[in-house]
Amino acid sequence: MRRNNAVKNIKKNDEIKVISGKDNGKVGKVLQVLNDKKIIVEKINMIKRHMKRSQTFQGGIVDKPAAIDISNVALLCPSCKEITRVDKSKVINGERVRSCKKCREIIDKA
C-alpha cells in the first residue's frame, strides 16, 4: 500500500500556497493538520455554517475554514518566498531539520 509522506512535510503555522482547486493561488497559514491527509488553512476553503443560538453565541450564519487535501497545497519557503519541496537532512549534531530544496535554507527542526 502506498503512503503519502506529504503529511510529515507540512506542520502547524507553516505558510502554504494552494496549487489546485477553487482557491488556487491563495496563500495562508496552517491552523491544524488532520490525520487523514487533510489540513485546515486560515481563510482558505471557507464554508458557511448556520449556527444555533446559545447562551454564549448569538446565532446566525458563520464562515468557517474547511479541510483541504494536503496534495492541493505546497509549502512556501520563508526565505525565498517560492513554493518548494521539503528536504529532511541531518545536521552535524544529529538533529534532523527541514530545508528548502531550492535555496537550501533551513526552515526548522523536523
Tab-separated table of C-alpha atoms in Angstrom:
chain	number	residue	atom	x	y	z
A	1	MET	CA	0.000	0.000	0.000
A	2	ARG	CA	1.326	3.413	-0.942
A	3	ARG	CA	1.843	6.001	1.758
A	4	ASN	CA	1.608	9.756	1.392
A	5	ASN	CA	4.678	11.305	3.005
A	6	ALA	CA	3.461	14.863	2.365
A	7	VAL	CA	1.689	14.818	5.743
A	8	LYS	CA	5.036	14.820	7.520
A	9	ASN	CA	6.370	17.753	5.480
A	10	ILE	CA	3.736	20.327	6.460
A	11	LYS	CA	3.309	21.426	10.069
A	12	LYS	CA	1.114	23.800	12.022
A	13	ASN	CA	1.904	27.531	11.457
A	14	ASP	CA	3.607	26.869	8.081
A	15	GLU	CA	2.896	29.286	5.222
A	16	ILE	CA	1.420	27.388	2.275
A	17	LYS	CA	0.136	28.185	-1.207
A	18	VAL	CA	-2.832	26.404	-2.798
A	19	ILE	CA	-1.740	24.863	-6.114
A	20	SER	CA	-5.066	23.385	-7.286
A	21	GLY	CA	-8.773	23.705	-6.625
A	22	LYS	CA	-11.166	26.608	-6.228
A	23	ASP	CA	-8.720	28.632	-4.087
A	24	ASN	CA	-5.782	28.180	-6.485
A	25	GLY	CA	-3.019	30.745	-5.887
A	26	LYS	CA	-4.107	31.840	-2.408
A	27	VAL	CA	-1.620	31.903	0.464
A	28	GLY	CA	-2.463	31.052	4.069
A	29	LYS	CA	-1.205	29.760	7.399
A	30	VAL	CA	-1.859	26.170	8.526
A	31	LEU	CA	-4.152	26.105	11.561
A	32	GLN	CA	-4.397	22.342	12.020
A	33	VAL	CA	-3.035	19.144	10.460
A	34	LEU	CA	-5.572	16.313	10.456
A	35	ASN	CA	-4.763	12.595	10.437
A	36	ASP	CA	-6.494	11.756	7.162
A	37	LYS	CA	-4.068	13.736	4.931
A	38	LYS	CA	-6.042	16.951	5.218
A	39	ILE	CA	-5.201	20.349	6.666
A	40	ILE	CA	-7.178	23.381	7.784
A	41	VAL	CA	-5.782	26.657	6.451
A	42	GLU	CA	-6.643	30.182	7.543
A	43	LYS	CA	-9.145	31.856	5.115
A	44	ILE	CA	-8.909	29.021	2.553
A	45	ASN	CA	-11.861	26.789	1.528
A	46	MET	CA	-14.351	28.842	3.551
A	47	ILE	CA	-17.816	27.360	4.113
A	48	LYS	CA	-20.952	28.832	5.646
A	49	ARG	CA	-22.468	27.201	8.725
A	50	HIS	CA	-25.848	28.024	10.228
A	51	MET	CA	-25.164	28.149	13.965
A	52	LYS	CA	-27.894	27.788	16.549
A	53	ARG	CA	-28.262	30.386	19.255
A	54	SER	CA	-26.822	29.526	22.678
A	55	GLN	CA	-26.009	31.314	25.927
A	56	THR	CA	-22.595	32.385	24.654
A	57	PHE	CA	-23.284	32.741	20.909
A	58	GLN	CA	-25.885	34.955	19.272
A	59	GLY	CA	-26.513	32.596	16.354
A	60	GLY	CA	-26.592	33.174	12.611
A	61	ILE	CA	-24.522	32.327	9.548
A	62	VAL	CA	-20.800	31.902	10.254
A	63	ASP	CA	-17.881	31.500	7.812
A	64	LYS	CA	-15.518	28.681	8.837
A	65	PRO	CA	-12.456	27.200	7.113
A	66	ALA	CA	-12.995	23.622	5.923
A	67	ALA	CA	-10.332	20.957	5.441
A	68	ILE	CA	-8.360	20.862	2.201
A	69	ASP	CA	-6.392	17.885	0.911
A	70	ILE	CA	-2.670	18.108	1.551
A	71	SER	CA	-1.886	17.228	-2.078
A	72	ASN	CA	-3.502	20.506	-3.199
A	73	VAL	CA	-1.033	22.720	-1.310
A	74	ALA	CA	2.700	23.429	-1.418
A	75	LEU	CA	4.980	24.823	1.263
A	76	LEU	CA	6.202	28.425	0.873
A	77	CYS	CA	9.853	28.855	1.807
A	78	PRO	CA	10.197	31.648	4.408
A	79	SER	CA	13.477	32.911	2.926
A	80	CYS	CA	12.996	32.741	-0.878
A	81	LYS	CA	9.152	33.058	-0.802
A	82	GLU	CA	8.723	30.379	-3.502
A	83	ILE	CA	6.796	27.130	-3.363
A	84	THR	CA	9.165	24.300	-2.656
A	85	ARG	CA	9.518	20.692	-1.669
A	86	VAL	CA	10.990	19.824	1.707
A	87	ASP	CA	14.315	18.110	2.206
A	88	LYS	CA	14.834	16.390	5.549
A	89	SER	CA	18.521	16.070	6.250
A	90	LYS	CA	20.733	15.528	9.263
A	91	VAL	CA	22.902	18.252	10.734
A	92	ILE	CA	26.302	17.636	12.340
A	93	ASN	CA	24.923	17.293	15.879
A	94	GLY	CA	22.481	14.579	14.765
A	95	GLU	CA	19.234	16.568	14.649
A	96	ARG	CA	17.036	16.372	11.572
A	97	VAL	CA	15.948	19.662	10.020
A	98	ARG	CA	13.568	20.674	7.241
A	99	SER	CA	15.208	22.670	4.465
A	100	CYS	CA	14.126	24.252	1.184
A	101	LYS	CA	15.154	22.239	-1.893
A	102	LYS	CA	15.525	25.415	-3.989
A	103	CYS	CA	17.592	27.754	-1.805
A	104	ARG	CA	18.876	25.158	0.743
A	105	GLU	CA	17.928	27.401	3.694
A	106	ILE	CA	16.891	25.649	6.914
A	107	ILE	CA	13.162	26.014	7.652
A	108	ASP	CA	13.091	24.474	11.142
A	109	LYS	CA	13.618	21.256	13.086
A	110	ALA	CA	11.903	18.208	11.613
